[in-house]
Coordinates of C-alpha atoms and ligand atoms in Angstrom, one line a residue:
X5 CA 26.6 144.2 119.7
X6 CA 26.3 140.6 120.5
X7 CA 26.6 139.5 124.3
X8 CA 30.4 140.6 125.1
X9 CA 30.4 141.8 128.7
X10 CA 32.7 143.9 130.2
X11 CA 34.0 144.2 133.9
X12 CA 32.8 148.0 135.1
X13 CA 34.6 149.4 138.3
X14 CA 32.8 152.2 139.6
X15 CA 34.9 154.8 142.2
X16 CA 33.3 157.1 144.4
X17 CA 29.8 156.5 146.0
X18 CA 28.0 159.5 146.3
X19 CA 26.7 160.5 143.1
X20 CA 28.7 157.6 141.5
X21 CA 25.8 155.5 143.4
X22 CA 23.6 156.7 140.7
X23 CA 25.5 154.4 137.9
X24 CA 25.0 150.9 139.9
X25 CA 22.1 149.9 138.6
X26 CA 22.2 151.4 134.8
X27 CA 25.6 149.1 134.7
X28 CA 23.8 145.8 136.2
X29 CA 21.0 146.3 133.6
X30 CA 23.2 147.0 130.4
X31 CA 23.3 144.1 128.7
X32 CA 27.2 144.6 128.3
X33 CA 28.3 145.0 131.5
X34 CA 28.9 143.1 134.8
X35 CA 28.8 145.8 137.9
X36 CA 31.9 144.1 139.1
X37 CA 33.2 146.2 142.3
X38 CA 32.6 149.5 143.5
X39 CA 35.6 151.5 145.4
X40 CA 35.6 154.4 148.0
X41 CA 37.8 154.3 151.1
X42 CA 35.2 154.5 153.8
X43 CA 34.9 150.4 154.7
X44 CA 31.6 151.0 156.4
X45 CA 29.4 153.1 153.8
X46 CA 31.2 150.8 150.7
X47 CA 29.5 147.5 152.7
X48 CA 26.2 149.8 153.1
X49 CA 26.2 150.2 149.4
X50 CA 27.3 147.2 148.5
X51 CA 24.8 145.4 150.2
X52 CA 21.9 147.9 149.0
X53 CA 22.7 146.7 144.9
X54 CA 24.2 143.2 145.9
X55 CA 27.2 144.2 144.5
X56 CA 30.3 141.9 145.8
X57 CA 33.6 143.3 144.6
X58 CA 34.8 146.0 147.0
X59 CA 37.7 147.7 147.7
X60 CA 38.6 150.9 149.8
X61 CA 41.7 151.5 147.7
X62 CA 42.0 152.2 144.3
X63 CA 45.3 151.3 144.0
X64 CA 44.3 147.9 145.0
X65 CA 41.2 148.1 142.4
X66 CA 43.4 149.0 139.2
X67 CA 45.2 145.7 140.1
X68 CA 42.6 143.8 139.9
X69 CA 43.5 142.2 136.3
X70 CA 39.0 141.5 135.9
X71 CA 38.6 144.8 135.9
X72 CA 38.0 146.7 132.5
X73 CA 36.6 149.7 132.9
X74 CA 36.4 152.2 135.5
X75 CA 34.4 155.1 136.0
X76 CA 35.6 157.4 138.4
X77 CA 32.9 159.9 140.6
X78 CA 35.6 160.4 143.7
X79 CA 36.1 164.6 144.1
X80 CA 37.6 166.7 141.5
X81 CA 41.1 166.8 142.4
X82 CA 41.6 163.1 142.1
X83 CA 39.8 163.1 138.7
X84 CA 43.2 163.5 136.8
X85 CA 45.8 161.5 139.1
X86 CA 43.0 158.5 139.4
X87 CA 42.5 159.0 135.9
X88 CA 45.8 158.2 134.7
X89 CA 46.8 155.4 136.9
X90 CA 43.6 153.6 136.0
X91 CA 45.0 153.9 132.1
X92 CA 48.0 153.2 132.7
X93 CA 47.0 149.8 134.7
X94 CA 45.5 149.1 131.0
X95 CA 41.8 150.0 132.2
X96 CA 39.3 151.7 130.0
X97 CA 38.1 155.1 132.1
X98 CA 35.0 157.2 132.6
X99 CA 35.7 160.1 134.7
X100 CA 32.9 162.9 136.0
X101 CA 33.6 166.8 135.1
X102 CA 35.8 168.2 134.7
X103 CA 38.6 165.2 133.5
X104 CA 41.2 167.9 135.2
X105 CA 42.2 171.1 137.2
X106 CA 45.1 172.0 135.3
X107 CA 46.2 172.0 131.8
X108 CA 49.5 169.7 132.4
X109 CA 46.8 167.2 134.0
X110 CA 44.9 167.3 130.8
X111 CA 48.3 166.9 128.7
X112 CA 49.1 163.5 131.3
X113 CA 45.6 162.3 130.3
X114 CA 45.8 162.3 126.4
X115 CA 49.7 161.0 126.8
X116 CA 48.5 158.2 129.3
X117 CA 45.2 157.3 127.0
X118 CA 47.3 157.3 123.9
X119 CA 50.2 155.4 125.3
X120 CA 47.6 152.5 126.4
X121 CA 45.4 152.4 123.7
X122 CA 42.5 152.2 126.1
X123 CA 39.3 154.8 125.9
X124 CA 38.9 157.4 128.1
X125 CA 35.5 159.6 128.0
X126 CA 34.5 162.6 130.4
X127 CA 31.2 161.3 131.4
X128 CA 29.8 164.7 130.4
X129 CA 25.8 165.0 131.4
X130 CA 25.2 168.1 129.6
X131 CA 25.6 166.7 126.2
X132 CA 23.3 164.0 126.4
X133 CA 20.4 165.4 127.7
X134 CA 16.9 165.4 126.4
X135 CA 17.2 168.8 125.5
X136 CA 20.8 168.2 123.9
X137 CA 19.6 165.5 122.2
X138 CA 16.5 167.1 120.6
X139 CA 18.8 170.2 119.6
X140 CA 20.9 168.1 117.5
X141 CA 18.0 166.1 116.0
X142 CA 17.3 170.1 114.9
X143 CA 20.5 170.4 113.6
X144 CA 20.8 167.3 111.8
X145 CA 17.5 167.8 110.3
X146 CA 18.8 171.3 108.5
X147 CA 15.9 172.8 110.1
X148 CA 18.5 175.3 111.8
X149 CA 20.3 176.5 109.0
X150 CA 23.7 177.7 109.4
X151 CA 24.5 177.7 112.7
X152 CA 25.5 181.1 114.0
X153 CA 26.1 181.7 118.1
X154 CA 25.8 179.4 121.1
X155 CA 25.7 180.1 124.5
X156 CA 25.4 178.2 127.7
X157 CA 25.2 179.0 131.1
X158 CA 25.4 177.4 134.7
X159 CA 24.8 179.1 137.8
X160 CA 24.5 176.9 141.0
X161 CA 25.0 178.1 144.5
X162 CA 27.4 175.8 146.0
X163 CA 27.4 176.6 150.2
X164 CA 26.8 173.7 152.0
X165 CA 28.8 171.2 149.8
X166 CA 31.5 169.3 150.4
X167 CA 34.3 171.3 151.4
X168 CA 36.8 171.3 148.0
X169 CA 33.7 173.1 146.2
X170 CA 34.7 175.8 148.2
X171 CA 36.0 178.8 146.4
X172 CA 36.3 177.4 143.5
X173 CA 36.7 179.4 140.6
X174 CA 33.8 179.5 138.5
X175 CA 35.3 178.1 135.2
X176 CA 37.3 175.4 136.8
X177 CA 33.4 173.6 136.6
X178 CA 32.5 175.0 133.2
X179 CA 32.3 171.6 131.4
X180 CA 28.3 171.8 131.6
X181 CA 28.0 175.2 129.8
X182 CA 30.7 174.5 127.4
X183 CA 30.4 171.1 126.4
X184 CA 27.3 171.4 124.5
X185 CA 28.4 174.4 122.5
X186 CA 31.3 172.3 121.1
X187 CA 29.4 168.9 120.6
X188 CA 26.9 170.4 119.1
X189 CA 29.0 172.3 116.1
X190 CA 31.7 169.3 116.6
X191 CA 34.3 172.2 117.6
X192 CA 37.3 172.5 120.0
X193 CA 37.7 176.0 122.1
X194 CA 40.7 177.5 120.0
X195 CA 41.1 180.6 122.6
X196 CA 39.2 182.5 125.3
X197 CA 39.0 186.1 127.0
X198 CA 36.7 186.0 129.9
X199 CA 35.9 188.5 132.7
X200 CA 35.6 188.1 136.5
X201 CA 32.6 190.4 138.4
X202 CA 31.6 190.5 141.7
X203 CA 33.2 189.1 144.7
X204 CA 32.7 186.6 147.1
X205 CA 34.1 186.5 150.8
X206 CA 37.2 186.7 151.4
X207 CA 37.5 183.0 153.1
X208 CA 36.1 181.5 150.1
X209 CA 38.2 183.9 147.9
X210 CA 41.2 182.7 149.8
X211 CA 40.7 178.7 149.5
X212 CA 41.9 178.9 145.5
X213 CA 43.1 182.3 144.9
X214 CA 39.8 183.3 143.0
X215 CA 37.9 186.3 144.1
X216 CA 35.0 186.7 141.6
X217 CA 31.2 185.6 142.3
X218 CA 30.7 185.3 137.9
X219 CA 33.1 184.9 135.1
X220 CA 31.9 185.2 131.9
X221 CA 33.8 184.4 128.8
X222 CA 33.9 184.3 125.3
X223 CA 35.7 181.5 123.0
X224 CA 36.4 181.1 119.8
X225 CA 36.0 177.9 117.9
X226 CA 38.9 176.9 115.9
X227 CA 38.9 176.7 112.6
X228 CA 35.2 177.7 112.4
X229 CA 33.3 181.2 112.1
X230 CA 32.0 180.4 115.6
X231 CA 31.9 182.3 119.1
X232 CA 30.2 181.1 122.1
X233 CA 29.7 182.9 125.3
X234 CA 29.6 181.1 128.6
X235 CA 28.4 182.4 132.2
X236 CA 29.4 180.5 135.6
X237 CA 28.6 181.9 138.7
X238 CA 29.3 179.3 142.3
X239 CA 28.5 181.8 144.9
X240 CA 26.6 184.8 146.2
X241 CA 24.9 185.6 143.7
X242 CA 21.3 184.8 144.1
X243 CA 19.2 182.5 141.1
X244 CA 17.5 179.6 141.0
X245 CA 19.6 176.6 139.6
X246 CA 20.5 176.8 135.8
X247 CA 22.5 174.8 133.3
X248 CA 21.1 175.9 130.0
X249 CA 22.2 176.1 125.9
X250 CA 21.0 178.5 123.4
X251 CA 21.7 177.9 120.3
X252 CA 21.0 180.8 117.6
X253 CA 20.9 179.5 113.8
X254 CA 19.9 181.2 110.4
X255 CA 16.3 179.9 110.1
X256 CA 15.8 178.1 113.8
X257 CA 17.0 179.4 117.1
X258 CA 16.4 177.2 120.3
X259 CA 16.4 179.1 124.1
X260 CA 16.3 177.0 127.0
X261 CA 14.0 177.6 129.4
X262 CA 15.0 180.3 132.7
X263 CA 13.0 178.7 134.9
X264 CA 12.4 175.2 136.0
X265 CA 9.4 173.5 134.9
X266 CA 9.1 175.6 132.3
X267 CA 9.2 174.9 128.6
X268 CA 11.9 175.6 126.2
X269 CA 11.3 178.1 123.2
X270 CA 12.2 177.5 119.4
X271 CA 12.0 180.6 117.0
X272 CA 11.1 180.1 113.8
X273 CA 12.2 183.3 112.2
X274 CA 10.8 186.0 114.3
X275 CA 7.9 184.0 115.7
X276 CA 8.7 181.9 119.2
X277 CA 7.2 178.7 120.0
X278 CA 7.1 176.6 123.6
X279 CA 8.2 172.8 122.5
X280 CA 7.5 170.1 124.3
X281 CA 10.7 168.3 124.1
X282 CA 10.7 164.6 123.8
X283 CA 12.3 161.8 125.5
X284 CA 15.4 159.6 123.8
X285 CA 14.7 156.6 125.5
X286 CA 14.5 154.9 123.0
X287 CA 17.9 155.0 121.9
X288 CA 19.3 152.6 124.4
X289 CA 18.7 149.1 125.0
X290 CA 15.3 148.6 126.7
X291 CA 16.6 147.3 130.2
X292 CA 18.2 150.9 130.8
X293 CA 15.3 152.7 129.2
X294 CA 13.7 153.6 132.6
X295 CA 16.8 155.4 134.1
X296 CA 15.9 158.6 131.5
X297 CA 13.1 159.1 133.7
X298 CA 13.7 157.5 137.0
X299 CA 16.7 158.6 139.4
X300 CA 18.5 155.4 141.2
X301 CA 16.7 156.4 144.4
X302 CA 14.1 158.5 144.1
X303 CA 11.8 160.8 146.4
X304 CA 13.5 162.0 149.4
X305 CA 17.1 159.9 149.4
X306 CA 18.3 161.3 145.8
X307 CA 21.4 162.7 145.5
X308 CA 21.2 166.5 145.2
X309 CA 23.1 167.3 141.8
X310 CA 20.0 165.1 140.1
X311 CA 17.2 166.9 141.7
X312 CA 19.1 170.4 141.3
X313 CA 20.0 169.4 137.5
X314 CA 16.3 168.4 137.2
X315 CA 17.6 164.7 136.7
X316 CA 20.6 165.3 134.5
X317 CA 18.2 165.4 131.5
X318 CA 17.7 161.6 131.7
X319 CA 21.3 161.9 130.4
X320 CA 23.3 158.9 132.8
X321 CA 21.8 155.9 130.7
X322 CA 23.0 157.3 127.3
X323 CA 26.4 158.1 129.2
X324 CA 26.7 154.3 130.4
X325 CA 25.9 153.3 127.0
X326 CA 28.1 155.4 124.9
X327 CA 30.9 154.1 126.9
X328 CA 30.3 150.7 127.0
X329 CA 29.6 150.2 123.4
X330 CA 32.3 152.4 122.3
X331 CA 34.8 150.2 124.3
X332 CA 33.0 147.0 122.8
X333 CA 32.7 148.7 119.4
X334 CA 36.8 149.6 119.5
X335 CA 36.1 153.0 118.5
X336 CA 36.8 156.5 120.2
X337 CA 34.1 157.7 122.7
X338 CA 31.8 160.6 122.2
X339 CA 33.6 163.0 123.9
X340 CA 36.9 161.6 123.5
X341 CA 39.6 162.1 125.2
X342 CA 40.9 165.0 123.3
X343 CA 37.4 166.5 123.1
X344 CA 37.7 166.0 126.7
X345 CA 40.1 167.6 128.2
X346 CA 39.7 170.9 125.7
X347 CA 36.0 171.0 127.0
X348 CA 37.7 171.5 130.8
X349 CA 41.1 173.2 129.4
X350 CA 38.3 175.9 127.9
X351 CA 37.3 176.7 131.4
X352 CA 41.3 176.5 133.0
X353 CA 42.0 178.6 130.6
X354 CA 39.1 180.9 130.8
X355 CA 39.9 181.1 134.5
X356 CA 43.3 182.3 133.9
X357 CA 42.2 185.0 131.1
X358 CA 39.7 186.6 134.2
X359 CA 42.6 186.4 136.5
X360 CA 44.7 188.4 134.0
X361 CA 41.8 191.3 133.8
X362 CA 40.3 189.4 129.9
X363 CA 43.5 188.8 128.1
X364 CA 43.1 186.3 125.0
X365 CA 44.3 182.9 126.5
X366 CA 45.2 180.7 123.7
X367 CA 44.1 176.9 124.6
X368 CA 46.7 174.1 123.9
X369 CA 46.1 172.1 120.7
X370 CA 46.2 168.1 122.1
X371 CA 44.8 166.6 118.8
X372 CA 45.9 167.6 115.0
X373 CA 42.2 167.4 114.0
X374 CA 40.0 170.2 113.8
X375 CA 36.7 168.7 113.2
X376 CA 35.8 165.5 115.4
X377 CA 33.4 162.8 115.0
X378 CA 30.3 162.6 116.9
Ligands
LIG671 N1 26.2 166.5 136.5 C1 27.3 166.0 136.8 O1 28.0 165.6 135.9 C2 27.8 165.8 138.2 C3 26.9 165.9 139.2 C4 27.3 165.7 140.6 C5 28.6 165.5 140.8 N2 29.5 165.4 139.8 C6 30.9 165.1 140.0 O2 31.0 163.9 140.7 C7 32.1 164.0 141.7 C8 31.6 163.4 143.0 O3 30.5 164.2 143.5 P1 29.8 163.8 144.9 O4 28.8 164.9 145.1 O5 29.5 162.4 144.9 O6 31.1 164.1 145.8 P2 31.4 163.6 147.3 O7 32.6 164.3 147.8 O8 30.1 163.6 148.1 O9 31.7 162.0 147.1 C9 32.9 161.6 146.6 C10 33.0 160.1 146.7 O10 34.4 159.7 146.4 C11 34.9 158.9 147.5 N3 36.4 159.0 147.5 C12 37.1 160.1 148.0 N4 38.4 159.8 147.9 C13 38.5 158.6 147.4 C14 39.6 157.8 147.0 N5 40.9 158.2 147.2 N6 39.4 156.6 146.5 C15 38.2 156.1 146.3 N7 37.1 156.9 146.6 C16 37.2 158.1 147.1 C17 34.2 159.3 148.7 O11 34.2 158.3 149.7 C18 32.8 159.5 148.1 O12 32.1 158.3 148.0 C19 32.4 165.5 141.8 O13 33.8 165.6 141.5 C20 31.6 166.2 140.8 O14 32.4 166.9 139.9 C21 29.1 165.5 138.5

């Protein structure tokens, strides 16, 4: 890829922090500034990674005509609106999950990515996990077969975090269960009916309107003879963490494992096997290899998503680097932005079916294509 370097930007500091040092090791990046309003903790941080650009406004950031790319970690509802400015200044964008809240967000994104030409990518973990990874290496293999049902699922129990979290309806943080049904059979969510259960408080029901401690839906993939189901619960409802992907095919299934620590299964016909499931490190360049493995701070000062999410999967360094060298490379991201914003419309949309008691929700179509590139 040569030694192009770009100028990352990266907003939001509390499990954006995790990024700093991937970008200052890629060997096509400079960590140029880092942005989050509080002046005090952005000098902490900034003196922790020796990084010197700083800025506690990001309208003042996306001005700044050295910057190339940003990648935005600042809480959900200022995913979208940061999201768009920063294209719309002409900068190349990463955003966490989900890229929006609603589905005229999403429709502002692809308009705002397609009217600037630049790259936008949901910096979605789930699909470039180890586990991910080595399901795909199944797939591409043909040990499989035709693929028949996916399912994914992500229960979390959200108290104690920062106060937008709370409430929030299930699916409107779906992105982790969905995603890798769709990447993996290179699919967009055509339309949904999902069903609310349970109920939470009432003074977390009341913060967004939502009532229900699950929703679990079912989506259709369009133009393919494909279901997958998807189960979200936030609150109340009592489990260990879980983000998991099933995939069932003809000749090999894959079931993630239910509790941490513990092995994943294959079956191979009838007869199930524990795998041992390997590391992609070696797919990136060798001065990011380490963060598959190795959290920014690790021990007692990590941030709580990577220890909950058992690390991510190792998935951050191949997020940094599909990024990067899709911006050097001039190509579309993997996801891109229209892959994007249907893996978050899928949850919006499955949100709104379980607030009208399951009916079908049809998704909006943002892209002509029906099969995308991975
Ligand atoms: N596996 C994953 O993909 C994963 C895991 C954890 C968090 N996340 C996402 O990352 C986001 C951030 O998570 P967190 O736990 O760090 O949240 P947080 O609320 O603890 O931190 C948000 C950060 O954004 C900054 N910020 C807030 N408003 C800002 C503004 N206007 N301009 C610039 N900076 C601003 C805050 O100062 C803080 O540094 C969440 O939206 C979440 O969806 C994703």
């Amino acid at each position: 890829m040569g030694e192009e370097k770009i100028n990352v930007a990266i907003v939001g500091l509390g499990f954006g922090k995790e990024f700093i040092p991937i970008y200052q090791l890629h060997p096509n990046t400079n960590m140029y500034a880092i942005c989050q309003r509080t002046k005090e903790r952005l000098d902490e941080v900034g003196g922790q990674f020796g990084v010197a650009g700083r800025y506690t406004s990001f309208e003042d950031l996306i001005r700044d005509p050295r910057v190339d790319a940003v990648h935005i970690n600042s809480p959900i509802h200022l995913h979208a609106p940061q999201s768009i400015a920063a294209l719309r200044a002409g900068k190349h964008v990463a955003c966490t999950v989900p890229a929006a809240t609603s589905v005229d967000e999403c429709r502002e994104i692809v308009q705002a990515a397609e009217e600037s030409g630049r790259n936008y990518m949901m910096m979605e973990t789930a699909i470039y996990t180890r586990e991910f990874l080595y399901i795909r290496e199944l797939r591409e293999s043909g040990r499989l077969g035709r693929i028949q049902f996916l399912r994914g699922c992500h229960q979390q129990e959200m108290a104690g975090w920062p106060g937008y979290w709370e409430g929030l309806p299930p699916m409107h943080y779906a992105t982790h269960a969905v995603s890798p049904c769709l990447a993996l059979v290179k699919g967009e969510a055509d339309f949904v009916s999902c069903f609310g259960s349970g109920r939470i408080a009432d003074h977390l029901a009341a913060r967004y309107g939502s009532p229900f401690a699950v929703e679990s839906a079912l989506f259709k993939v369009r133009g393919q003879n494909l279901s997958f189901e998807v189960t979200r619960s936030l609150f109340e409802t009592a489990r260990q963490y879980v983000e998991s992907f099933d995939v069932y095919g003809e000749r090999t299934s894959f079931e993630w494992s239910r509790i941490e620590g513990e092995d994943p299964v294959i079956h191979i016909g009838e007869k199930p096997e524990r795998v041992k499931v390997p590391d992609y490190a070696r797919l990136l360049p060798a001065p990011i290899r380490r963060f598959t493995t190795k959290g920014v701070y690790d021990g007692e000062h990590a941030h709580l998503s990577f220890i909950q999410g058992g690390g991510h999967g190792g998935s951050h360094p191949h997020l940094v680097h599909e990024f990067v060298t899709s911006i050097i490379e001039k190509r579309p991201s993997f996801p891109d932005v229209y892959q994007s914003v249907n893996w978050t419309c899928a949850g919006i949309c499955a949100h709104e079916s379980a607030m009208q008691g399951g009916q079908i929700v049809k998704l909006p179509a943002f892209s002509s294509g029906v099969i995308l590139s991975s």
